[in-house]
Short mmCIF file of C-alpha atoms in Angstrom, two decimals:
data_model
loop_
_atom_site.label_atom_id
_atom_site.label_comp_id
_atom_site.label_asym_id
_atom_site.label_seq_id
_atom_site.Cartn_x
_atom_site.Cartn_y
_atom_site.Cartn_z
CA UNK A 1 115.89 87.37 145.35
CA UNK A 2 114.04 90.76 146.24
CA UNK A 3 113.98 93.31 143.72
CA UNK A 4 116.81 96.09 144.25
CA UNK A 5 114.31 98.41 142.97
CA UNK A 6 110.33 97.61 141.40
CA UNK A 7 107.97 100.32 139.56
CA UNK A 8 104.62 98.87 138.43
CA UNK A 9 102.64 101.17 135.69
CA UNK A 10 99.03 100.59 134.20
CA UNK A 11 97.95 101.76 130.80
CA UNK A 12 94.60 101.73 128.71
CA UNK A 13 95.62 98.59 126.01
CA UNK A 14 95.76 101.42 123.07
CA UNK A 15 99.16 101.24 120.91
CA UNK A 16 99.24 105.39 121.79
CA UNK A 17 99.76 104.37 125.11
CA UNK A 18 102.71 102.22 124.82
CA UNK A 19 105.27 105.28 124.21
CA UNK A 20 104.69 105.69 127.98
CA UNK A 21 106.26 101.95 128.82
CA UNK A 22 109.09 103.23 127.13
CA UNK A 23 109.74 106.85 128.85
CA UNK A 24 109.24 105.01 132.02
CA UNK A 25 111.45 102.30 131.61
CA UNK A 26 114.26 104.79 130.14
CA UNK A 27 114.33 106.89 133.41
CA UNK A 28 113.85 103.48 135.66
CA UNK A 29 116.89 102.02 133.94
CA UNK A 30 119.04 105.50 134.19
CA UNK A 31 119.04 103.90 137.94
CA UNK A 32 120.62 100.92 137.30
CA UNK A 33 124.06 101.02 138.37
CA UNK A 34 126.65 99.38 136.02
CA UNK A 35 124.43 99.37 133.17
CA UNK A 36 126.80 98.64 129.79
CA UNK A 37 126.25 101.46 127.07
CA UNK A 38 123.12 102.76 129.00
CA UNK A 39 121.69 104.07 125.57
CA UNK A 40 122.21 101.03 123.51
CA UNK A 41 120.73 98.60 126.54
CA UNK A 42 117.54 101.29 127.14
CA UNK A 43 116.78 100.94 123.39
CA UNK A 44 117.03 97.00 123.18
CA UNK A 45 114.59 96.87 126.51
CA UNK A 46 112.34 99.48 124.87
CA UNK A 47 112.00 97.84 121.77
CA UNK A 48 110.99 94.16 123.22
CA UNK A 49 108.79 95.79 125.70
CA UNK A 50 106.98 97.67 122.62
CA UNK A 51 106.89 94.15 120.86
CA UNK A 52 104.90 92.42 123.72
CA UNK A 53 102.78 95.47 124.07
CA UNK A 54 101.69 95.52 120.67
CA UNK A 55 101.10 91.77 120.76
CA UNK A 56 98.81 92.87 123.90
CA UNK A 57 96.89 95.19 122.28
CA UNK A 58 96.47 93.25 118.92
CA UNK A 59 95.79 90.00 120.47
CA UNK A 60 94.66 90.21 123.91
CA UNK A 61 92.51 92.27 123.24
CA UNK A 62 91.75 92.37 119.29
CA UNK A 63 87.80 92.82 120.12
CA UNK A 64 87.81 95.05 122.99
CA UNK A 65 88.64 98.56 124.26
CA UNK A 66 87.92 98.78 127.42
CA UNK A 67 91.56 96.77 127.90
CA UNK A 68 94.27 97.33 130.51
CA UNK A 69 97.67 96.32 131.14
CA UNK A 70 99.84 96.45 133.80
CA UNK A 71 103.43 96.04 133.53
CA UNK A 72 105.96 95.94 136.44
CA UNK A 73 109.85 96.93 136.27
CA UNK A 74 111.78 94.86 138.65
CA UNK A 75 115.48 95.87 138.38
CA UNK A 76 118.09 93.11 140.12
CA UNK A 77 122.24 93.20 140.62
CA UNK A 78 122.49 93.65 136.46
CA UNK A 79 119.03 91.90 135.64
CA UNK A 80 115.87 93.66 134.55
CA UNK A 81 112.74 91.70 134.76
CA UNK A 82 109.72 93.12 133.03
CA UNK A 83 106.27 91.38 133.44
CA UNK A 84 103.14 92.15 131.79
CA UNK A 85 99.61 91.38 133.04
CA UNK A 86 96.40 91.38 130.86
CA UNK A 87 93.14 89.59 130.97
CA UNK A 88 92.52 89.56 127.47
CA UNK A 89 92.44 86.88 124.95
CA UNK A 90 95.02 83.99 125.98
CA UNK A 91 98.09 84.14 123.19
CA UNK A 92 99.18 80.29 121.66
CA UNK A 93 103.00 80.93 121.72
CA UNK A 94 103.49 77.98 120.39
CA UNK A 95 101.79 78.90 116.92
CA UNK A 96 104.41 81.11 116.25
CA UNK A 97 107.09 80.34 114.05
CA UNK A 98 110.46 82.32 112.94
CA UNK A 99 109.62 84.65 109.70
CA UNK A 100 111.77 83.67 107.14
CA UNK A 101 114.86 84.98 106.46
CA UNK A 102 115.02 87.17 102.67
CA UNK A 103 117.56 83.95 101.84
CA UNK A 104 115.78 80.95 102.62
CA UNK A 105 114.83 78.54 100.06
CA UNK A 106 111.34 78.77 101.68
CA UNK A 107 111.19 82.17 100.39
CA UNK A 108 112.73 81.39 97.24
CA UNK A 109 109.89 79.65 96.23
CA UNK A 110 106.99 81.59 97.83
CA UNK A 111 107.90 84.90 96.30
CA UNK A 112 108.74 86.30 92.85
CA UNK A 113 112.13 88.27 94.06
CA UNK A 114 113.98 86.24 96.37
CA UNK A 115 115.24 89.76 97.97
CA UNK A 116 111.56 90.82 98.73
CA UNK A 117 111.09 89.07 102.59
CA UNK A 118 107.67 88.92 104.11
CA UNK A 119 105.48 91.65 105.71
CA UNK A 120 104.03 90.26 109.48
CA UNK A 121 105.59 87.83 112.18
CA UNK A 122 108.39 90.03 113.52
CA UNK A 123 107.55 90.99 116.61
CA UNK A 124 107.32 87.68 118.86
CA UNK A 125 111.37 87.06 116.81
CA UNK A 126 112.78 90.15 117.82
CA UNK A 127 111.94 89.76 121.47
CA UNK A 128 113.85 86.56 121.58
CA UNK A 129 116.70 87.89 120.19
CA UNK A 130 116.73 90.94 122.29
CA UNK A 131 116.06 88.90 125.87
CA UNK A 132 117.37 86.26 127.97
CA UNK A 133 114.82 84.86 128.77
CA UNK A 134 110.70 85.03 127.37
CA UNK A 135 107.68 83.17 129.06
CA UNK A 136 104.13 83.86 129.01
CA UNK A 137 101.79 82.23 131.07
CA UNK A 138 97.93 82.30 130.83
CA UNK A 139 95.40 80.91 133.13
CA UNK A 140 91.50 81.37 133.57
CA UNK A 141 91.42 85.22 134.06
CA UNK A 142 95.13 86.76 133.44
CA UNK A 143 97.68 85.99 131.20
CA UNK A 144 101.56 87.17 131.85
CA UNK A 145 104.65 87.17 129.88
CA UNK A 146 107.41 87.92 131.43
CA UNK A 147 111.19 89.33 130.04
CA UNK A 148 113.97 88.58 131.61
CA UNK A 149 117.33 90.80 130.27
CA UNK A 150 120.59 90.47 132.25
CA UNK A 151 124.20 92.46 131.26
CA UNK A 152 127.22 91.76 132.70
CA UNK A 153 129.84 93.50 134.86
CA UNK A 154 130.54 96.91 132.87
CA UNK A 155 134.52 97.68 132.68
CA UNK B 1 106.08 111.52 114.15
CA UNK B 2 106.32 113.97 111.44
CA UNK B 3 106.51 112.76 107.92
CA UNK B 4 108.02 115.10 104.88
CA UNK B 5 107.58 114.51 101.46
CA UNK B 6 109.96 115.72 98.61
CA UNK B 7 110.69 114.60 95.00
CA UNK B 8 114.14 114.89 93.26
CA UNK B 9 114.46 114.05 89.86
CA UNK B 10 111.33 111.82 89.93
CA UNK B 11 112.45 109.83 92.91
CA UNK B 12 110.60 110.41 96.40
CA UNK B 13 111.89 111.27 99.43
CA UNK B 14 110.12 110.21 102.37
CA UNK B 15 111.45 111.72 105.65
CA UNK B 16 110.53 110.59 109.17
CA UNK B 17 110.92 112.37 112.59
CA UNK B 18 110.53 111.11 115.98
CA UNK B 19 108.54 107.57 116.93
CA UNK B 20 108.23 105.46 114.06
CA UNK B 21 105.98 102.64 115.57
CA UNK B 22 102.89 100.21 115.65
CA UNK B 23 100.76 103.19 116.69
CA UNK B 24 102.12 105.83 113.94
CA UNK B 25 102.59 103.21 110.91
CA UNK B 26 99.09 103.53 109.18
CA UNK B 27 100.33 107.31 108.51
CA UNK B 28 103.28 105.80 106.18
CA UNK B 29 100.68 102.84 104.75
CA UNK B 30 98.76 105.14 103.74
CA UNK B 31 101.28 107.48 102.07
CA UNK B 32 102.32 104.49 100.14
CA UNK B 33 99.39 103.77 98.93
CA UNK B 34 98.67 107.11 97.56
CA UNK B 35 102.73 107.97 96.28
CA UNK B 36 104.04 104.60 94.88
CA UNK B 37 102.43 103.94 91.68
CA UNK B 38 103.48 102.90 88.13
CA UNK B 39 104.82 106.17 87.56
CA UNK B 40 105.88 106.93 90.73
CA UNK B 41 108.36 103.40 92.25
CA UNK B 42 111.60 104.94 93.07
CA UNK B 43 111.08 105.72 96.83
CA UNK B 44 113.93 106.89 99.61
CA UNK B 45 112.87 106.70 102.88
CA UNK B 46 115.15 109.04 105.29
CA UNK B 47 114.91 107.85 108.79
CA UNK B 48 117.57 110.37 110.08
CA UNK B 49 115.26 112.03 112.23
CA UNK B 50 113.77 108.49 113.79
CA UNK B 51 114.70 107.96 116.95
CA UNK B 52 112.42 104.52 116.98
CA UNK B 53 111.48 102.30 115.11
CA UNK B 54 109.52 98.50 115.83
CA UNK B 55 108.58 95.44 113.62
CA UNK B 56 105.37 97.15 112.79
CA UNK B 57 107.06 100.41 111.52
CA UNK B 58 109.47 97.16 109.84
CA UNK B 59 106.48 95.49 107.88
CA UNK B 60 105.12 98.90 106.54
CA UNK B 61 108.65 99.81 105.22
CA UNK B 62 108.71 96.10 103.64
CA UNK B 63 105.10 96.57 102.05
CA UNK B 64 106.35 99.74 100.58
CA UNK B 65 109.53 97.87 99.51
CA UNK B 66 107.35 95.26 97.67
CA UNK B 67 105.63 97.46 96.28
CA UNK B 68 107.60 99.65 94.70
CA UNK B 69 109.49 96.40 93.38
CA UNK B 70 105.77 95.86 91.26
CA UNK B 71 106.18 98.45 89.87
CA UNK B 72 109.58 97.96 88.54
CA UNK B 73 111.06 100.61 91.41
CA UNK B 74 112.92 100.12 94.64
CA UNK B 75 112.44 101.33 97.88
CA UNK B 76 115.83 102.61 99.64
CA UNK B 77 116.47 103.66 103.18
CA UNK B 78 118.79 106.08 104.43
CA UNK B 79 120.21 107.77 107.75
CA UNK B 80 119.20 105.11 109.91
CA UNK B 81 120.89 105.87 113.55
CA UNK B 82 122.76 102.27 115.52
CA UNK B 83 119.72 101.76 117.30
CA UNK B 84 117.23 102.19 114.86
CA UNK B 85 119.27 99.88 112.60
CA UNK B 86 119.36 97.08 115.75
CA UNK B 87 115.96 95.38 114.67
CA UNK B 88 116.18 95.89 110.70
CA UNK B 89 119.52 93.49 111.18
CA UNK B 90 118.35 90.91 114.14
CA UNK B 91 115.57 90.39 111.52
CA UNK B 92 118.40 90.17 108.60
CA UNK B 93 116.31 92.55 106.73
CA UNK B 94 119.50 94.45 106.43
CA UNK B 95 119.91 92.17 103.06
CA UNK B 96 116.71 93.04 101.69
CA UNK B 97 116.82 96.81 101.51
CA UNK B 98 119.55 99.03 100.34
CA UNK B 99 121.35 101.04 103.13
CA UNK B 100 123.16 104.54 102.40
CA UNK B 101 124.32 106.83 104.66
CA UNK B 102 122.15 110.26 103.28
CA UNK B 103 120.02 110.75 100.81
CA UNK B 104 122.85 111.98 98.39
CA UNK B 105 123.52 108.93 98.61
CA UNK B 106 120.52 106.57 97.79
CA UNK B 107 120.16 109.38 94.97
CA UNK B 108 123.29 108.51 93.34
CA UNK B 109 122.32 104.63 93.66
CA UNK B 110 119.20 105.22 91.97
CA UNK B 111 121.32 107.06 89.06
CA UNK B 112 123.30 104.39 88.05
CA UNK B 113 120.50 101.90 87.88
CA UNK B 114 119.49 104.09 84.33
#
């Protein structure tokens, strides 16, 4: 399916460049027609496209600074797809696993205050929670994730 | 984002303005390092004026909670806005820290733990 509407942006990978993903996407998704409590949805988008950012900056490119990435908004009937290109570092997704929750037993017995949850390994969690969909690929010179966030019929 | 610092009857009050994210978080680290001490562990952070706030900005809020808990004090956090509040409860961390409305509030929370 074509894109209704597509805006592609390229930023130095520096975390003060990231607030820039985020005023773009805000006014790209003021477009969107039928978009469910525009504020609430623009914040959720923001925030996972600030998570994979940071993981960009952090990971792809831990070592360098001469990093780019370029991100493209491709808005569909009541989908938003957001992809991210880099050519950093490749990222092992698969390493990743949930942070634990201040309840579970695994925490219990790792910490002195079972209240008292742990500091990293956020980031990579949210985004699942706030998406429908998460992929990254990497091959031999770019790697791409790509966010996938669809709302339904507003009323 | 701006950070303001106040004390009230020993406790401090940390307030926040504007972006509260991976690129403005060492500001906060570092106040914590330098404010919460052994005589100093009673900590309210006031997010009222946050309009942002991402699992980095998270993790520096949870290192000051932990240690603050060291020292036998407690980090609280108040004002949080809907949306700032979405990511401190998809990560459940909504159970670890204490929530109040205002800093009246986590005030009178930390007075009734003497």
């Amino acid at each position: 399916m074509e894109a209704v509407d597509l805006i592609q942006v390229e930023i130095p990978a520096a975390l003060r460049h990231l607030s820039i993903l985020s005023a773009c996407l805000a006014e790209f998704l003021r477009l969107a027609q039928e978009l469910p409590d525009p504020d609430a949805t623009i914040y959720r988008c923001q925030l996972a496209v600030q998570e994979i950012g940071t993981n960009i900056v952090e990971h792809a490119y831990v070592d360098r600074l001469d990093g780019r990435i370029r991100v493209t908004f491709s808005l569909f009937p009541r989908t938003l797809m957001i992809e991210f290109e880099d050519n950093g570092k490749s990222f092992d997704l698969a390493s990743v696993l949930p942070p634990k929750s201040p309840e579970t037993k695994a925490t219990r017995e790792t910490t002195r205050d079972p209240q008292i949850p742990q500091e990293r390994g956020f980031g990579l969690y949210v985004v699942r929670q706030l998406v429908d969909e998460m992929t990254y690929e990497t091959g031999e010179s770019q790697n791409r994730w790509r966010l996938v966030i669809r709302w339904k019929q507003s009323e | 984002m701006e950070l303001e610092t106040s004390t009230i009857d020993a406790i401090k009050v940390l307030s926040l303005s504007g972006r509260f994210d991976a690129q403005e978080a060492p500001k906060v680290a570092q106040w914590e390092d330098e404010q919460i001490t052994s005589d100093t562990s009673r900590v309210i952070v006031n997010l009222s004026g946050a309009n942002f706030l991402d699992s980095t900005a998270l993790a520096t809020l949870v290192k000051g909670l932990k240690r603050c808990r060291t020292y036998g004090g407690d980090l609280f956090l108040c004002g949080l806005d809907q949306r700032v509040r979405t990511i401190i409860e998809l990560t459940r961390l909504d159970r670890a820290f204490r929530i109040f409305d205002d800093i009246d509030a986590a005030l009178l929370a930390f007075s009734t733990l003497d």
